[in-house]
mmCIF file of C-alpha atoms in Angstrom:
data_model
loop_
_atom_site.group_PDB
_atom_site.id
_atom_site.type_symbol
_atom_site.label_atom_id
_atom_site.label_comp_id
_atom_site.label_asym_id
_atom_site.label_seq_id
_atom_site.Cartn_x
_atom_site.Cartn_y
_atom_site.Cartn_z
ATOM 1 C CA MET A 376 0.000 0.000 0.000
ATOM 2 C CA ARG A 377 1.307 3.434 -0.913
ATOM 3 C CA ILE A 378 1.849 5.795 2.034
ATOM 4 C CA TYR A 379 1.507 9.540 1.516
ATOM 5 C CA GLY A 380 3.070 11.788 4.145
ATOM 6 C CA ILE A 381 2.052 15.335 5.014
ATOM 7 C CA SER A 382 4.689 16.989 7.166
ATOM 8 C CA GLY A 383 4.428 19.495 9.983
ATOM 9 C CA LEU A 384 4.359 23.276 10.062
ATOM 10 C CA GLY A 385 6.620 24.513 7.291
ATOM 11 C CA ALA A 386 8.617 21.263 7.342
ATOM 12 C CA ASP A 387 9.516 19.132 4.347
ATOM 13 C CA GLU A 388 10.371 15.531 3.456
ATOM 14 C CA ARG A 389 13.226 15.496 5.993
ATOM 15 C CA VAL A 390 10.653 14.853 8.738
ATOM 16 C CA PHE A 391 10.156 11.378 7.217
ATOM 17 C CA GLN A 392 13.811 10.767 6.398
ATOM 18 C CA ARG A 393 14.731 8.770 9.500
ATOM 19 C CA VAL A 394 11.507 6.771 9.819
ATOM 20 C CA ASN A 395 11.805 5.720 6.154
ATOM 21 C CA GLU A 396 15.033 3.911 7.015
ATOM 22 C CA TYR A 397 12.964 1.402 9.009
ATOM 23 C CA LEU A 398 9.897 1.057 6.775
ATOM 24 C CA GLY A 399 9.446 -1.619 4.119
ATOM 25 C CA GLU A 400 7.286 0.770 2.070
ATOM 26 C CA PRO A 401 8.634 4.324 2.393
ATOM 27 C CA ILE A 402 6.456 7.335 3.072
ATOM 28 C CA HIS A 403 6.051 9.453 -0.066
ATOM 29 C CA PHE A 404 6.170 13.120 0.857
ATOM 30 C CA VAL A 405 3.341 15.311 -0.440
ATOM 31 C CA PRO A 406 4.929 18.662 -1.409
ATOM 32 C CA TRP A 407 3.247 21.775 -0.084
ATOM 33 C CA ILE A 408 1.400 24.052 -2.480
ATOM 34 C CA ASP A 409 1.261 27.816 -2.045
ATOM 35 C CA PRO A 410 -1.712 28.912 0.079
ATOM 36 C CA GLN A 411 -4.164 31.415 -1.326
ATOM 37 C CA PRO A 412 -4.797 34.708 0.522
ATOM 38 C CA LYS A 413 -6.911 34.094 3.650
ATOM 39 C CA GLU A 414 -7.392 30.443 2.643
ATOM 40 C CA THR A 415 -8.837 28.148 5.304
ATOM 41 C CA LEU A 416 -7.160 24.924 6.349
ATOM 42 C CA SER A 417 -10.110 22.972 4.935
ATOM 43 C CA HIS A 418 -9.958 24.653 1.525
ATOM 44 C CA TYR A 419 -6.200 24.179 1.350
ATOM 45 C CA ALA A 420 -6.645 20.465 2.114
ATOM 46 C CA HIS A 421 -9.147 20.200 -0.762
ATOM 47 C CA ARG A 422 -6.563 21.558 -3.173
ATOM 48 C CA LEU A 423 -3.717 19.448 -1.766
ATOM 49 C CA ALA A 424 -5.884 16.323 -2.081
ATOM 50 C CA GLU A 425 -5.909 16.839 -5.843
ATOM 51 C CA THR A 426 -2.189 15.985 -5.919
ATOM 52 C CA ILE A 427 -2.758 12.470 -4.492
ATOM 53 C CA ASP A 428 -2.861 9.468 -6.848
ATOM 54 C CA THR A 429 -6.035 7.643 -5.782
ATOM 55 C CA SER A 430 -5.884 4.964 -8.502
ATOM 56 C CA GLU A 431 -4.365 2.394 -6.120
ATOM 57 C CA PRO A 432 -4.840 1.652 -2.389
ATOM 58 C CA TYR A 433 -3.150 4.228 -0.176
ATOM 59 C CA CYS A 434 -3.121 5.729 3.283
ATOM 60 C CA LEU A 435 -2.327 9.170 4.649
ATOM 61 C CA VAL A 436 0.181 9.884 7.409
ATOM 62 C CA GLY A 437 0.138 13.411 8.800
ATOM 63 C CA VAL A 438 2.552 14.887 11.332
ATOM 64 C CA SER A 439 1.494 17.802 13.564
ATOM 65 C CA PHE A 440 -0.059 20.441 11.257
ATOM 66 C CA GLY A 441 0.062 17.795 8.533
ATOM 67 C CA GLY A 442 -2.219 15.609 10.646
ATOM 68 C CA MET A 443 -4.882 18.317 10.595
ATOM 69 C CA ILE A 444 -4.495 18.600 6.826
ATOM 70 C CA ALA A 445 -4.722 14.796 6.500
ATOM 71 C CA THR A 446 -7.889 14.752 8.628
ATOM 72 C CA GLU A 447 -9.493 17.278 6.276
ATOM 73 C CA MET A 448 -8.267 15.399 3.188
ATOM 74 C CA ASN A 449 -9.882 12.244 4.572
ATOM 75 C CA LYS A 450 -13.281 13.924 4.073
ATOM 76 C CA ILE A 451 -12.617 14.400 0.366
ATOM 77 C CA ILE A 452 -10.701 11.349 -0.808
ATOM 78 C CA ASN A 453 -10.959 7.756 0.381
ATOM 79 C CA PRO A 454 -7.735 6.481 1.986
ATOM 80 C CA GLU A 455 -7.652 3.041 3.556
ATOM 81 C CA LYS A 456 -6.559 4.753 6.765
ATOM 82 C CA THR A 457 -5.436 8.132 7.996
ATOM 83 C CA ILE A 458 -2.770 8.070 10.693
ATOM 84 C CA ILE A 459 -1.953 11.275 12.537
ATOM 85 C CA ILE A 460 1.221 11.676 14.581
ATOM 86 C CA SER A 461 1.617 14.393 17.243
ATOM 87 C CA SER A 462 -1.510 16.096 15.972
ATOM 88 C CA ALA A 463 -5.151 16.952 16.623
ATOM 89 C CA ALA A 464 -8.242 15.680 14.822
ATOM 90 C CA THR A 465 -10.694 18.415 15.820
ATOM 91 C CA LYS A 466 -10.626 22.051 16.941
ATOM 92 C CA ASP A 467 -11.548 20.992 20.486
ATOM 93 C CA GLU A 468 -8.304 19.016 20.759
ATOM 94 C CA LEU A 469 -6.237 22.163 20.310
ATOM 95 C CA PRO A 470 -4.939 23.785 23.525
ATOM 96 C CA LEU A 471 -7.156 26.535 24.925
ATOM 97 C CA TYR A 472 -4.518 29.180 24.255
ATOM 98 C CA PHE A 473 -4.583 28.240 20.549
ATOM 99 C CA ARG A 474 -8.318 28.815 20.351
ATOM 100 C CA GLY A 475 -8.088 31.995 22.415
ATOM 101 C CA ALA A 476 -5.417 33.377 20.105
ATOM 102 C CA GLY A 477 -7.614 32.508 17.137
ATOM 103 C CA ARG A 478 -10.506 34.529 18.525
ATOM 104 C CA LEU A 479 -8.226 37.533 19.034
ATOM 105 C CA ASN A 480 -7.162 37.350 15.357
ATOM 106 C CA LEU A 481 -3.746 38.854 16.030
ATOM 107 C CA VAL A 482 -1.628 36.753 13.648
ATOM 108 C CA PRO A 483 -2.265 38.912 10.539
ATOM 109 C CA TYR A 484 -0.758 41.865 12.411
ATOM 110 C CA ILE A 485 2.367 40.102 13.665
ATOM 111 C CA PRO A 486 5.541 40.715 11.610
ATOM 112 C CA LYS A 487 6.811 37.595 9.855
ATOM 113 C CA SER A 488 10.122 37.942 11.663
ATOM 114 C CA LEU A 489 8.386 37.303 15.002
ATOM 115 C CA ILE A 490 6.419 34.212 13.939
ATOM 116 C CA GLN A 491 9.242 31.721 14.438
ATOM 117 C CA VAL A 492 10.106 30.231 17.829
ATOM 118 C CA PRO A 493 13.464 31.620 19.055
ATOM 119 C CA ARG A 494 16.163 28.991 18.669
ATOM 120 C CA PRO A 495 17.003 28.744 22.425
ATOM 121 C CA LEU A 496 13.382 27.756 23.113
ATOM 122 C CA LEU A 497 13.050 25.408 20.158
ATOM 123 C CA ASP A 498 14.576 22.308 21.771
ATOM 124 C CA VAL A 499 12.467 22.823 24.892
ATOM 125 C CA VAL A 500 9.201 23.350 23.018
ATOM 126 C CA MET A 501 9.766 20.447 20.633
ATOM 127 C CA SER A 502 11.142 18.187 23.397
ATOM 128 C CA VAL A 503 13.772 16.719 21.104
ATOM 129 C CA LYS A 504 16.423 14.712 22.938
ATOM 130 C CA LYS A 505 19.025 13.551 20.426
ATOM 131 C CA GLN A 506 21.574 15.976 18.995
ATOM 132 C CA GLU A 507 20.952 14.681 15.477
ATOM 133 C CA SER A 508 17.261 15.472 15.922
ATOM 134 C CA LYS A 509 18.013 18.943 17.307
ATOM 135 C CA ASN A 510 20.209 19.737 14.309
ATOM 136 C CA LEU A 511 17.509 18.591 11.893
ATOM 137 C CA VAL A 512 14.786 20.637 13.584
ATOM 138 C CA ARG A 513 16.955 23.772 13.637
ATOM 139 C CA ASP A 514 17.785 23.357 9.962
ATOM 140 C CA ILE A 515 14.133 22.875 9.010
ATOM 141 C CA VAL A 516 13.085 25.957 10.983
ATOM 142 C CA LYS A 517 15.890 28.012 9.439
ATOM 143 C CA THR A 518 14.725 27.170 5.904
ATOM 144 C CA THR A 519 10.986 27.474 6.527
ATOM 145 C CA ASP A 520 9.116 29.909 4.291
ATOM 146 C CA LYS A 521 7.897 32.634 6.658
ATOM 147 C CA ASP A 522 4.864 33.513 4.523
ATOM 148 C CA PHE A 523 3.727 29.883 4.586
ATOM 149 C CA LEU A 524 4.417 29.655 8.310
ATOM 150 C CA LYS A 525 2.349 32.746 9.077
ATOM 151 C CA TRP A 526 -0.558 31.464 6.980
ATOM 152 C CA ALA A 527 -0.362 28.002 8.598
ATOM 153 C CA VAL A 528 -0.407 29.409 12.137
ATOM 154 C CA GLN A 529 -3.485 31.494 11.327
ATOM 155 C CA SER A 530 -5.229 28.523 9.677
ATOM 156 C CA ILE A 531 -4.659 26.366 12.775
ATOM 157 C CA LEU A 532 -5.971 29.028 15.137
ATOM 158 C CA THR A 533 -9.181 29.381 13.102
ATOM 159 C CA TRP A 534 -9.659 25.689 12.274
ATOM 160 C CA ASP A 535 -13.271 24.615 12.803
ATOM 161 C CA ASN A 536 -13.312 20.843 12.239
ATOM 162 C CA GLU A 537 -15.523 18.811 14.599
ATOM 163 C CA GLU A 538 -15.600 15.514 12.677
ATOM 164 C CA ILE A 539 -13.370 12.523 13.482
ATOM 165 C CA PRO A 540 -13.117 10.029 10.583
ATOM 166 C CA ASN A 541 -13.873 6.400 11.427
ATOM 167 C CA ASN A 542 -10.626 5.272 9.809
ATOM 168 C CA LEU A 543 -8.448 7.693 11.794
ATOM 169 C CA ARG A 544 -5.623 6.335 13.955
ATOM 170 C CA ARG A 545 -3.435 8.316 16.359
ATOM 171 C CA ILE A 546 0.178 8.108 17.504
ATOM 172 C CA HIS A 547 1.252 10.651 20.117
ATOM 173 C CA GLY A 548 4.228 11.524 22.288
ATOM 174 C CA LYS A 549 3.576 11.296 26.010
ATOM 175 C CA ALA A 550 5.493 14.526 26.711
ATOM 176 C CA ASP A 551 4.196 16.592 23.775
ATOM 177 C CA ARG A 552 4.344 20.269 24.820
ATOM 178 C CA VAL A 553 3.077 21.716 21.535
ATOM 179 C CA LEU A 554 -0.125 19.680 21.234
ATOM 180 C CA PRO A 555 -0.649 17.884 24.557
ATOM 181 C CA LEU A 556 -2.731 14.752 24.111
ATOM 182 C CA LYS A 557 -6.414 15.507 24.772
ATOM 183 C CA ALA A 558 -7.985 12.388 23.258
ATOM 184 C CA ASP A 559 -7.351 8.650 23.361
ATOM 185 C CA ALA A 560 -4.402 7.612 21.198
ATOM 186 C CA ASP A 561 -3.970 4.215 19.568
ATOM 187 C CA LYS A 562 -0.314 4.345 20.591
ATOM 188 C CA ILE A 563 1.423 6.614 23.102
ATOM 189 C CA ILE A 564 5.207 6.788 22.795
ATOM 190 C CA GLU A 565 7.751 8.114 25.270
ATOM 191 C CA GLY A 566 8.804 11.393 23.707
ATOM 192 C CA GLY A 567 7.790 14.899 22.777
ATOM 193 C CA HIS A 568 6.195 16.579 19.796
ATOM 194 C CA LEU A 569 8.722 15.246 17.295
ATOM 195 C CA VAL A 570 8.703 11.560 18.217
ATOM 196 C CA ILE A 571 8.836 10.764 14.496
ATOM 197 C CA VAL A 572 12.317 12.316 14.434
ATOM 198 C CA ASP A 573 13.526 11.205 17.874
ATOM 199 C CA GLU A 574 12.082 7.666 17.875
ATOM 200 C CA PRO A 575 11.914 6.679 14.179
ATOM 201 C CA GLN A 576 12.332 2.938 14.698
ATOM 202 C CA GLU A 577 9.451 2.717 17.163
ATOM 203 C CA ILE A 578 7.252 4.929 14.966
ATOM 204 C CA ALA A 579 8.022 2.715 11.954
ATOM 205 C CA GLN A 580 7.071 -0.410 13.896
ATOM 206 C CA VAL A 581 3.775 1.123 15.036
ATOM 207 C CA LEU A 582 2.981 2.307 11.499
ATOM 208 C CA GLU A 583 3.588 -1.118 9.991
ATOM 209 C CA GLU A 584 1.499 -2.815 12.680
ATOM 210 C CA GLU A 585 -1.327 -0.343 12.134
ATOM 211 C CA LEU A 586 -1.235 -0.659 8.352
ATOM 212 C CA ALA A 587 -1.369 -4.456 8.635
ATOM 213 C CA ARG A 588 -4.639 -4.291 10.589
ATOM 214 C CA PRO A 589 -7.978 -4.208 8.751
ATOM 215 C CA ALA A 590 -9.440 -0.718 8.419
#
């Protein structure tokens, strides 16, 4: 079965690089498309879904922000399963301060230069443990498109999804500080927000076990 991967906020295929070393069938990264002005997360997911080859069986794997996109894509196309890692499936699973910030609608007025997390706080927020993981995260953040990042933050804060797909599965880090677990997860792993980077072998094992189960 083909596995399509949607990465996290502003990240790219490097998020799946380490986990692919342990998977029999690698995750195929879905490249981001440019968001339209004031585009909602749902509308963006509709457009991104058009880039998926649905002619053969497939599943979606979404990490963090990518999990929210994958959840929305699941409404439009028909994957065998949608697996979200370190993510949320509905607006109510977002931390209260996310939703409060969304109601204040301040993001459009924040300079792009202030959107990124300062590097000294990055390791703490992401809860990455291994130096290799820290280097990867810093490099991804450094090369992130700030326009895309600003749009993505705003789209998360105003996300309105309330529907959980029946074929949705969850993998979550026990010590996730970015999106603390607020719902039951199919698998909880020791680690923070970027368990897919810090614990790739365990994530790969869980993915293969989940994909082997009937939908």
